[in-house]
Coordinates of C-alpha atoms and ligand atoms in Angstrom, one line a residue:
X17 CA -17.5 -11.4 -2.9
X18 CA -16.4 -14.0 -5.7
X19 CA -18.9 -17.1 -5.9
X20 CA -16.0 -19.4 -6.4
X21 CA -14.5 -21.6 -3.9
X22 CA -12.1 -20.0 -1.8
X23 CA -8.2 -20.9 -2.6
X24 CA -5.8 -20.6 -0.8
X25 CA -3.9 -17.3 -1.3
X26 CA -0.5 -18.6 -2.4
X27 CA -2.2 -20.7 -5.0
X28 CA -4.5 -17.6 -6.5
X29 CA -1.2 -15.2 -6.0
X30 CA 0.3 -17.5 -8.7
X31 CA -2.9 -19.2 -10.8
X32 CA -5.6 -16.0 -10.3
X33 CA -6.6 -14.1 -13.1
X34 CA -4.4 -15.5 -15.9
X35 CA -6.1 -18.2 -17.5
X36 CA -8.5 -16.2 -19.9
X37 CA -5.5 -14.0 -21.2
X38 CA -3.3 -16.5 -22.2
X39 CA -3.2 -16.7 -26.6
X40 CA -1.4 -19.2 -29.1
X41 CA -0.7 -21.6 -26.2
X42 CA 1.4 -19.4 -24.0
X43 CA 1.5 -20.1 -20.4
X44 CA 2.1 -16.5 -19.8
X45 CA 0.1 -13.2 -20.2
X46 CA 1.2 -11.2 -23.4
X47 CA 2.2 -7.6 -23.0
X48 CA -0.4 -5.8 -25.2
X49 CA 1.2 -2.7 -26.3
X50 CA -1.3 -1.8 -28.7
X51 CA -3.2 1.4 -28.1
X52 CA -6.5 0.6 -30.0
X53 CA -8.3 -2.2 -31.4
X54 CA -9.7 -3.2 -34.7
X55 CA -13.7 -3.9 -35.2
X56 CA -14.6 -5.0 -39.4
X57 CA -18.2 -5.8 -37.7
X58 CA -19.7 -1.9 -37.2
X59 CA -22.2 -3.1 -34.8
X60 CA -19.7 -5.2 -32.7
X61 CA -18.0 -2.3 -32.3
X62 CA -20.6 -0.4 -31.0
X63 CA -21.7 -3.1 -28.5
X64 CA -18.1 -3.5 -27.2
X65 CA -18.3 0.9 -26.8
X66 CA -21.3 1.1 -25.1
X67 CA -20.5 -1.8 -22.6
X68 CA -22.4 -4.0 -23.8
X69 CA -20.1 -6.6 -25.1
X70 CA -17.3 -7.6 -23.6
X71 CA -13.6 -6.6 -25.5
X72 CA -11.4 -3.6 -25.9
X73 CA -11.5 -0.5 -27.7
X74 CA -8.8 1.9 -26.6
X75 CA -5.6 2.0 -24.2
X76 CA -6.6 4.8 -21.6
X77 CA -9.9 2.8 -21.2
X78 CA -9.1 -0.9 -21.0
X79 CA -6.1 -3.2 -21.9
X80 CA -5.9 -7.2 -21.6
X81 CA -2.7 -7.0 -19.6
X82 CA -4.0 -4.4 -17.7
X83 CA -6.9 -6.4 -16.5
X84 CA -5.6 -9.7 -15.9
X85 CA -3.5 -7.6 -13.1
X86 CA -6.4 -6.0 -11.9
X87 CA -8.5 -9.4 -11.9
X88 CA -5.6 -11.6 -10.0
X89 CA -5.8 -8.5 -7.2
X90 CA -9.2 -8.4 -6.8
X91 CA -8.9 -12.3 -6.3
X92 CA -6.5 -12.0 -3.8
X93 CA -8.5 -9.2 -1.9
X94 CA -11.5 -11.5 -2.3
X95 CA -13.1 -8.3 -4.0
X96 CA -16.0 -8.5 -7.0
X97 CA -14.1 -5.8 -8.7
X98 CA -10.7 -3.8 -8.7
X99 CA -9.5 -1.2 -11.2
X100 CA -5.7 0.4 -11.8
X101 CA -3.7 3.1 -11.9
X102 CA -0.6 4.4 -12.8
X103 CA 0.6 5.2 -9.7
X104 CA -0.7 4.5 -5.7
X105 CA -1.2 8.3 -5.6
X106 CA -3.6 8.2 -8.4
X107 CA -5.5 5.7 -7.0
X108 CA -5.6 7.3 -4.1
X109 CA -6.5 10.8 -5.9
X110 CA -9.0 9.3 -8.2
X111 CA -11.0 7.0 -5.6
X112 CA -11.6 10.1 -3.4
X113 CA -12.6 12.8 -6.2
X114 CA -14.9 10.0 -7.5
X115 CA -17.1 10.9 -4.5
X116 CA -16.0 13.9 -2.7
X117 CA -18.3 17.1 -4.0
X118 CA -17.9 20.7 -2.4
X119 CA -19.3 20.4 1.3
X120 CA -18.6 16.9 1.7
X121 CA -16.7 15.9 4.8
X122 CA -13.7 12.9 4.8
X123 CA -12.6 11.4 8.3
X124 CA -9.0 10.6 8.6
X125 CA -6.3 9.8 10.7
X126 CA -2.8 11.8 11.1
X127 CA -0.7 9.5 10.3
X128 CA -1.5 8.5 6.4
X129 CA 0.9 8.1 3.7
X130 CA 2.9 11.9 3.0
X131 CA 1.1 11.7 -0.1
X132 CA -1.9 11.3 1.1
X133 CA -1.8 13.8 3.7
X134 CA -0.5 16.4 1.4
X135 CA -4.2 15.7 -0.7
X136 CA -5.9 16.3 3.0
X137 CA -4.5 19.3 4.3
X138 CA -3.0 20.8 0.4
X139 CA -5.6 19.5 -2.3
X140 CA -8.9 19.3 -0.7
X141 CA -10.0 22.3 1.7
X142 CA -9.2 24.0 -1.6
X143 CA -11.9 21.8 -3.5
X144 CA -14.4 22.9 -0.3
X145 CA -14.2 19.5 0.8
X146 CA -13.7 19.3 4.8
X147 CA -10.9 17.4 6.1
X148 CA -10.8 15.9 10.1
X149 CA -7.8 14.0 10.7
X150 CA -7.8 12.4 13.9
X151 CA -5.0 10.5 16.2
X152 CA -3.8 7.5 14.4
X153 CA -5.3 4.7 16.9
X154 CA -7.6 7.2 19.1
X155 CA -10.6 4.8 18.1
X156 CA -12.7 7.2 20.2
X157 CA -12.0 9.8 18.4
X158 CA -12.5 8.5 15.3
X159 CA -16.1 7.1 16.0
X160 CA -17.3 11.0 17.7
X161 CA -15.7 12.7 14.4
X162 CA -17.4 9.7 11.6
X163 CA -20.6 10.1 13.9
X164 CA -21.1 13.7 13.2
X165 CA -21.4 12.8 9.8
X166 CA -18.9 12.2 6.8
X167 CA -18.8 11.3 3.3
X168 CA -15.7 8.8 3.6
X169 CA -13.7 7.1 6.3
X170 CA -10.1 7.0 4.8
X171 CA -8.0 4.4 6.8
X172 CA -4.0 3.1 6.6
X173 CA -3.2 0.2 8.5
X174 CA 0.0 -0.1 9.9
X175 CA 1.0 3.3 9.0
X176 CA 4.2 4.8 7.5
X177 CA 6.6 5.0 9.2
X178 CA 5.9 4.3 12.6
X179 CA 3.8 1.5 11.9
X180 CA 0.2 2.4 13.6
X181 CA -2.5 0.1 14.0
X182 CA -6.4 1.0 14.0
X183 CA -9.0 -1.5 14.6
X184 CA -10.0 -2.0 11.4
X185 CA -13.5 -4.1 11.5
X186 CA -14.2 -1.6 15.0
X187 CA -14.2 1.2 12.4
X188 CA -15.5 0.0 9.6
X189 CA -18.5 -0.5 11.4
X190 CA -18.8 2.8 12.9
X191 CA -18.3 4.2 9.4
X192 CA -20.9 1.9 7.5
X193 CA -23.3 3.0 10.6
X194 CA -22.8 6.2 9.9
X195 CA -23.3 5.8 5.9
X196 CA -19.5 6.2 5.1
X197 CA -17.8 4.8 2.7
X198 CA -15.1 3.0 4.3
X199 CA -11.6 3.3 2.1
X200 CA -8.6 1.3 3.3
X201 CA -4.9 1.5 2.1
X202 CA -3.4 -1.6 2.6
X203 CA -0.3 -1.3 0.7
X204 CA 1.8 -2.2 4.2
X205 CA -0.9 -4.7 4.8
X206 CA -0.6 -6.6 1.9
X207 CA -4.0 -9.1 0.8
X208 CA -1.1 -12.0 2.3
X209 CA -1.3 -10.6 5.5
X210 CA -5.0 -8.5 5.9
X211 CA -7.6 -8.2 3.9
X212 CA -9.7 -4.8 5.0
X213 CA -13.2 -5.8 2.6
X214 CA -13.3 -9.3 5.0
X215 CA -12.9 -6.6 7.8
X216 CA -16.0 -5.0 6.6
X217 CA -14.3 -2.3 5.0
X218 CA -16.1 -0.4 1.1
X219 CA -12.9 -0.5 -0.7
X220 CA -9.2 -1.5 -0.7
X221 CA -6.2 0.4 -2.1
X222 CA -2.6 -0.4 -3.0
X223 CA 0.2 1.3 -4.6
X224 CA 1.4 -1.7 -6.2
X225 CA 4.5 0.0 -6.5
X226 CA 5.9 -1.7 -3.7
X227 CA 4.6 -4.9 -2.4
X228 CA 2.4 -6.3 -5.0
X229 CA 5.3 -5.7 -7.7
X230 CA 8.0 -6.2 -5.3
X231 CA 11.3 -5.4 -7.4
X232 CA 11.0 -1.9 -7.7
X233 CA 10.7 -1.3 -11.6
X234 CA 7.5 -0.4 -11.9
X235 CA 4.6 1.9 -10.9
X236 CA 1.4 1.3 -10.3
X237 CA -2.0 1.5 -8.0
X238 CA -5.1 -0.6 -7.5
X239 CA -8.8 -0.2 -6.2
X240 CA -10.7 -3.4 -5.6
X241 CA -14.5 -2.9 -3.7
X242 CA -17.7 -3.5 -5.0
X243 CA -18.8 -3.6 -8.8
X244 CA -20.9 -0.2 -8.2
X245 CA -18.2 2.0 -6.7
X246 CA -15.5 0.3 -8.9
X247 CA -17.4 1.4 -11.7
X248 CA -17.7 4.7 -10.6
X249 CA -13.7 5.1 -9.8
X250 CA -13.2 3.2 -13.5
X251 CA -15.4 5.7 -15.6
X252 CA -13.3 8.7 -13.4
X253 CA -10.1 7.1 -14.7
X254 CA -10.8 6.2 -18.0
X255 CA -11.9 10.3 -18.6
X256 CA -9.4 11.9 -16.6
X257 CA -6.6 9.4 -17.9
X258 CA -3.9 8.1 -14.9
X259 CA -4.1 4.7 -16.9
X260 CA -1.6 2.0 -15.6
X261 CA 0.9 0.8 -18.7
X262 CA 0.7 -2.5 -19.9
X263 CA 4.4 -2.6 -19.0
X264 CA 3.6 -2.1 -15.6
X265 CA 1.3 -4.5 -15.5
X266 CA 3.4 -7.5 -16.6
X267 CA 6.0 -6.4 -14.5
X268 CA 3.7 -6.1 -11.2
X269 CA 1.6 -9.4 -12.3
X270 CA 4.6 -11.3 -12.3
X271 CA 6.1 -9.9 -9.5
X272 CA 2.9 -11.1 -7.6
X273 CA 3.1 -14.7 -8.6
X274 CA 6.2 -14.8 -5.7
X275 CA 3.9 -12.5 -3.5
X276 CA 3.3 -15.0 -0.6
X277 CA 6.7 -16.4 -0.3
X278 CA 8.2 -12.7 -0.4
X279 CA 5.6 -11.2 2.1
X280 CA 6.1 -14.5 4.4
X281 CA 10.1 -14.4 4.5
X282 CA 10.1 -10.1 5.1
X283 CA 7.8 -10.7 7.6
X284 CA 9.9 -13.1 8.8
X285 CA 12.7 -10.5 8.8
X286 CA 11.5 -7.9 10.2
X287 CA 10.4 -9.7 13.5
X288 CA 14.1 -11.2 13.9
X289 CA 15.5 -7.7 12.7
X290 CA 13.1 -5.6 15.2
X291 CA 14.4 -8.1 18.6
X292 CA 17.7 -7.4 17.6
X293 CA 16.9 -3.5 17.0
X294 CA 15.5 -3.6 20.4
X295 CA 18.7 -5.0 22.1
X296 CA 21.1 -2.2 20.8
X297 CA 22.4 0.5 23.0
X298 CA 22.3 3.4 19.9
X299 CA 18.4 2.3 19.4
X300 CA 15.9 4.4 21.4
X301 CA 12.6 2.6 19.9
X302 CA 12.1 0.1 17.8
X303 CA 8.4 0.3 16.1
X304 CA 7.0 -2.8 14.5
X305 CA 3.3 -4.3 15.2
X306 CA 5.0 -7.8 15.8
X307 CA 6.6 -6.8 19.3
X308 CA 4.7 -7.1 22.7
X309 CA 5.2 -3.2 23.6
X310 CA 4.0 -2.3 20.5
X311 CA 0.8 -0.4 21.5
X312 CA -1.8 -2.0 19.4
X313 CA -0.1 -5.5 19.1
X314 CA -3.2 -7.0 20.1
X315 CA -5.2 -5.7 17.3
X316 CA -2.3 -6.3 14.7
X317 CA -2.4 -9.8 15.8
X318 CA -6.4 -10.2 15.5
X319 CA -6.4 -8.4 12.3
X320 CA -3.3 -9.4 10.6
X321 CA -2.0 -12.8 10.1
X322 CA 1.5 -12.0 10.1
X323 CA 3.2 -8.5 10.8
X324 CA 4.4 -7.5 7.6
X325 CA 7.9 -6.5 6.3
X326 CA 8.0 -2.5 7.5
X327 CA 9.3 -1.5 10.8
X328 CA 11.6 1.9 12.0
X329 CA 13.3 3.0 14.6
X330 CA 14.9 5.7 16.6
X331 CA 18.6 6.1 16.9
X332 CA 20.1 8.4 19.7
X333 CA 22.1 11.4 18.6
X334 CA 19.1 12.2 15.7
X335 CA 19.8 13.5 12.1
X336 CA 24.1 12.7 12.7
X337 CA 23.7 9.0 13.5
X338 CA 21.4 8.5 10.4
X339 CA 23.6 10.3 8.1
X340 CA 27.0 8.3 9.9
X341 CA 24.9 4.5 10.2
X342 CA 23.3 4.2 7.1
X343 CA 26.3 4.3 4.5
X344 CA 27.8 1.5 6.6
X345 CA 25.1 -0.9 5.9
X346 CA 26.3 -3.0 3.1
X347 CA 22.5 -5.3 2.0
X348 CA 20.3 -2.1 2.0
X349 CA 19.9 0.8 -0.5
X350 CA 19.2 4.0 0.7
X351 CA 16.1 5.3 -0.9
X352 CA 12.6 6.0 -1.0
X353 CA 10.9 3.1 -2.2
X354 CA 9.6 0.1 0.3
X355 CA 8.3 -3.7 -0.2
X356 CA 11.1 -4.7 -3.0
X357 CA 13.1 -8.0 -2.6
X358 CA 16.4 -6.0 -1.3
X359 CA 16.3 -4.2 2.4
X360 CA 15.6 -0.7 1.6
X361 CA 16.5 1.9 4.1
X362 CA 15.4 5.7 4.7
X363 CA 14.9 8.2 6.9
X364 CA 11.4 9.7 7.4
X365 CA 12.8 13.0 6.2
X366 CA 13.9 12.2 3.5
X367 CA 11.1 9.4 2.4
X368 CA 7.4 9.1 3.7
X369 CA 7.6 12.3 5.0
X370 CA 9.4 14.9 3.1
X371 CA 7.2 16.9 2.0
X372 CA 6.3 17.7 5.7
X373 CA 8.2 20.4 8.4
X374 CA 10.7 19.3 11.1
X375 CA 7.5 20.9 12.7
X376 CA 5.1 19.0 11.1
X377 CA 6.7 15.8 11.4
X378 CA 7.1 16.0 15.4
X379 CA 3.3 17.1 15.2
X380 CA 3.2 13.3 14.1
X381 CA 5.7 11.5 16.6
X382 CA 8.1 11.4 13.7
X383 CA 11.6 11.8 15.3
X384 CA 13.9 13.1 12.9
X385 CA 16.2 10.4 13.7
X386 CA 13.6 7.6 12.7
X387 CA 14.8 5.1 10.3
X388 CA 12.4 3.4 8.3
X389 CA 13.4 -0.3 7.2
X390 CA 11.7 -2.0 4.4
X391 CA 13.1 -5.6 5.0
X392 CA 14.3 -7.6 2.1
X393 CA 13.9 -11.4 1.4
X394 CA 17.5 -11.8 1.9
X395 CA 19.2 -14.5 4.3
X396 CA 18.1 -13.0 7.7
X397 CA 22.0 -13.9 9.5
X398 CA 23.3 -11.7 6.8
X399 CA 20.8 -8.7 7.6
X400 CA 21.2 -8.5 11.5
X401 CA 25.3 -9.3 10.9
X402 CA 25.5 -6.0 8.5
X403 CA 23.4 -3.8 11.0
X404 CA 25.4 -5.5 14.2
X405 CA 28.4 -4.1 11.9
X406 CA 27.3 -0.6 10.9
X407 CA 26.1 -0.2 15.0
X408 CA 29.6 -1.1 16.4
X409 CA 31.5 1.4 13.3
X410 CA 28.8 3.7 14.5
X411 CA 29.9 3.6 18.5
X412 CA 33.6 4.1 17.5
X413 CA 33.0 6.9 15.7
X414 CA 30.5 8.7 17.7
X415 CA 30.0 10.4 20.8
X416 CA 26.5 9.3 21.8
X417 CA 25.6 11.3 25.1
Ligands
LIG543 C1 4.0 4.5 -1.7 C2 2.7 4.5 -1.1 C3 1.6 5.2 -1.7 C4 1.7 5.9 -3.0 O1 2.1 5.0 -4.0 P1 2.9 5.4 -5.4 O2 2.8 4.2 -6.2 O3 4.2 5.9 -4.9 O4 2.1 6.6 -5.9 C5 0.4 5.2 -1.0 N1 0.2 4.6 0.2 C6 1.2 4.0 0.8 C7 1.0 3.4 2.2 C8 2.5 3.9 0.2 O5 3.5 3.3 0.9

């Protein structure tokens, strides 16, 4: 935890972790492209090398841009430390090679991002570590498996695409009683909505790809936790090299200072857009956390403070609908990233999930007519008046049994 006072999160999303980058009088944070830094003072130099003094000596290790993103997410996360990456994957791939060895055992649940799953069941059995992944939301489960011992507890909160909830602060503990280290994505989460260290959990991740930057133009990934493991996942980073660009990192910092007001209005969105979902004949399920039938809304609602921008749904007459529906829709592009300003659209298939099996994806409850809706910050009348459009072109044309 930070010894300052606590701010309110819209304030630090726009104020946090600036002020001691800013030179000549700018009110912004520079884009340092430079790859290495000049010492005249020998000694200095090696202070600043072996840690001991504070400064920068080359790009793959440190970069002021770099860390004035890293120290306004760690802010928001109420975190004492974070570190990047250049991607959410490589946070994700570096945090857990940081402390998985051969015979180590990792808890998870099904229902993780596809990249993530892929380093479960692809990347690590090969690297002797064992994997359990348990029913997204089978708390029961979860606990028995963590109890029989395990290096890490790897959590997502909701999930992608169909939005799963766990009981975060339920399984943190189990996993801290059990001497886990307890690793939460919250990249659909968001720190405006939930904040998994204040729910007890070790460390929080984010691809900062798609909320935290929110325009989608630029990659990146984040690890915030305490100073010891951070450290530990830093000095991983900094050999094996999935450094975050200073580019990036402008881009993503000042995409955050309109985080709060974005992650407010797509919350917004996606509520009004998932009643409206639920009313249409062509929609067999709608899933977001912020409905009353949603299975776990109770513990969205205790853990979350708002329901976030991602929801999906079901169409009847699978795989055709999608591919007739979705060209209609006039506000949404049709690809694979999620959290930007504009309503992006996608099906599982071909997005979250496509480096899975028709097999493997109804395995996971992922129908292969599930739509997965990233909703935008645009004028919400607009939004449910181009779906109410593309629904009705969509009954015309097809023969829905
Ligand atoms: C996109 C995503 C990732 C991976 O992030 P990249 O920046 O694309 O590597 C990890 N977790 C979740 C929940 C995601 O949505």
């Amino acid at each position: 935890m930070t010894d300052k006072k606590k701010v309110n999160v819209g304030t630090e999303a726009v104020w946090a972790g600036e002020k001691e980058y800013l030179v000549h009088g700018a009110t912004q944070v520079p884009v340092v492209l430079s790859v290495a830094y000049n010492y005249d003072d020998m000694d200095e130099w090696y202070d600043v090398a072996i840690g001991k003094k504070k400064g920068h000596i080359y790009g793959r290790n440190t970069n002021p841009t770099v860390q004035a993103f890293e120290d306004k997410v760690k802010q928001l996360e109420g975190a004492e430390a974070a570190t990047s990456f250049s991607t959410g994957m490589a946070a994700i791939s570096n945090t857990l090679s940081t402390f998985l060895l051969p015979g180590d055992r990792i808890v998870s649940i099904k229902d993780t991002y596809g990249g993530t799953n892929k380093i479960f069941t692809e990347f690590l059995p090969r690297q002797q570590v064992e994997v359990t992944l348990c029913e997204t939301g089978d708390h029961e489960q979860i606990e028995k498996e963590v109890n029989k011992g395990c290096k890490i507890l790897y959590l997502e909160s909701p999930t992608n695409p169909t939005v799963k909830i766990t009981d975060l602060k339920k399984m943190a503990e189990v996993g801290k009683r059990a001497g886990a280290i307890v690793i939460v994505d919250n990249t659909f989460g968001t720190p405006i909505n939930q904040n998994p260290l204040a729910l007890g959990a070790d460390l929080v991740i984010h691809s900062a790809t798609k909320f935290l930057g929110g325009h989608a133009d630029a990659l990146g990934g984040v690890v915030c936790g305490p100073e010891d493991y951070v450290e530990q996942i830093y000095h991983f980073r900094e050999i094996n090299g999935a450094t975050m660009d200073p580019m990036a990192a402008y881009l993503t910092l000042r995409g955050m200072k309109t985080l709060h007001l974005r992650v407010r209005e797509q919350s917004f969105n996606a509520m009004q857009l998932a009643k409206f979902l639920q009313q249409q004949d062509i929609v067999e399920e709608v899933f977001y956390p912020g409905l009353t039938t949603h299975p776990n809304h109770d513990i969205a609602k205790e853990q979350m403070k708002d329901f976030g921008g991602m929801l999906s749904f079901s169409v009847k007459g699978g795989v055709d609908t999608v591919r007739e529906l979705l060209p209609k829709l006039q506000y949404a592009h049709r690809a694979a990233n999620l959290g930007a300003v504009e309503t992006t659209v996608g099906p599982a298939r071909t997005t979250s999930h496509v480096e899975c099996t028709p097999e493997e994806r109804a395995a996971m409850g992922i129908p292969e007519g599930l739509i997965r809706v990233s909703c935008g910050i645009e004028y919400i009348d607009d939004i449910l008046e181009d779906f109410a459009q593309a629904f009705a072109h969509i009954e015309n044309s097809l023969e829905i049994s």
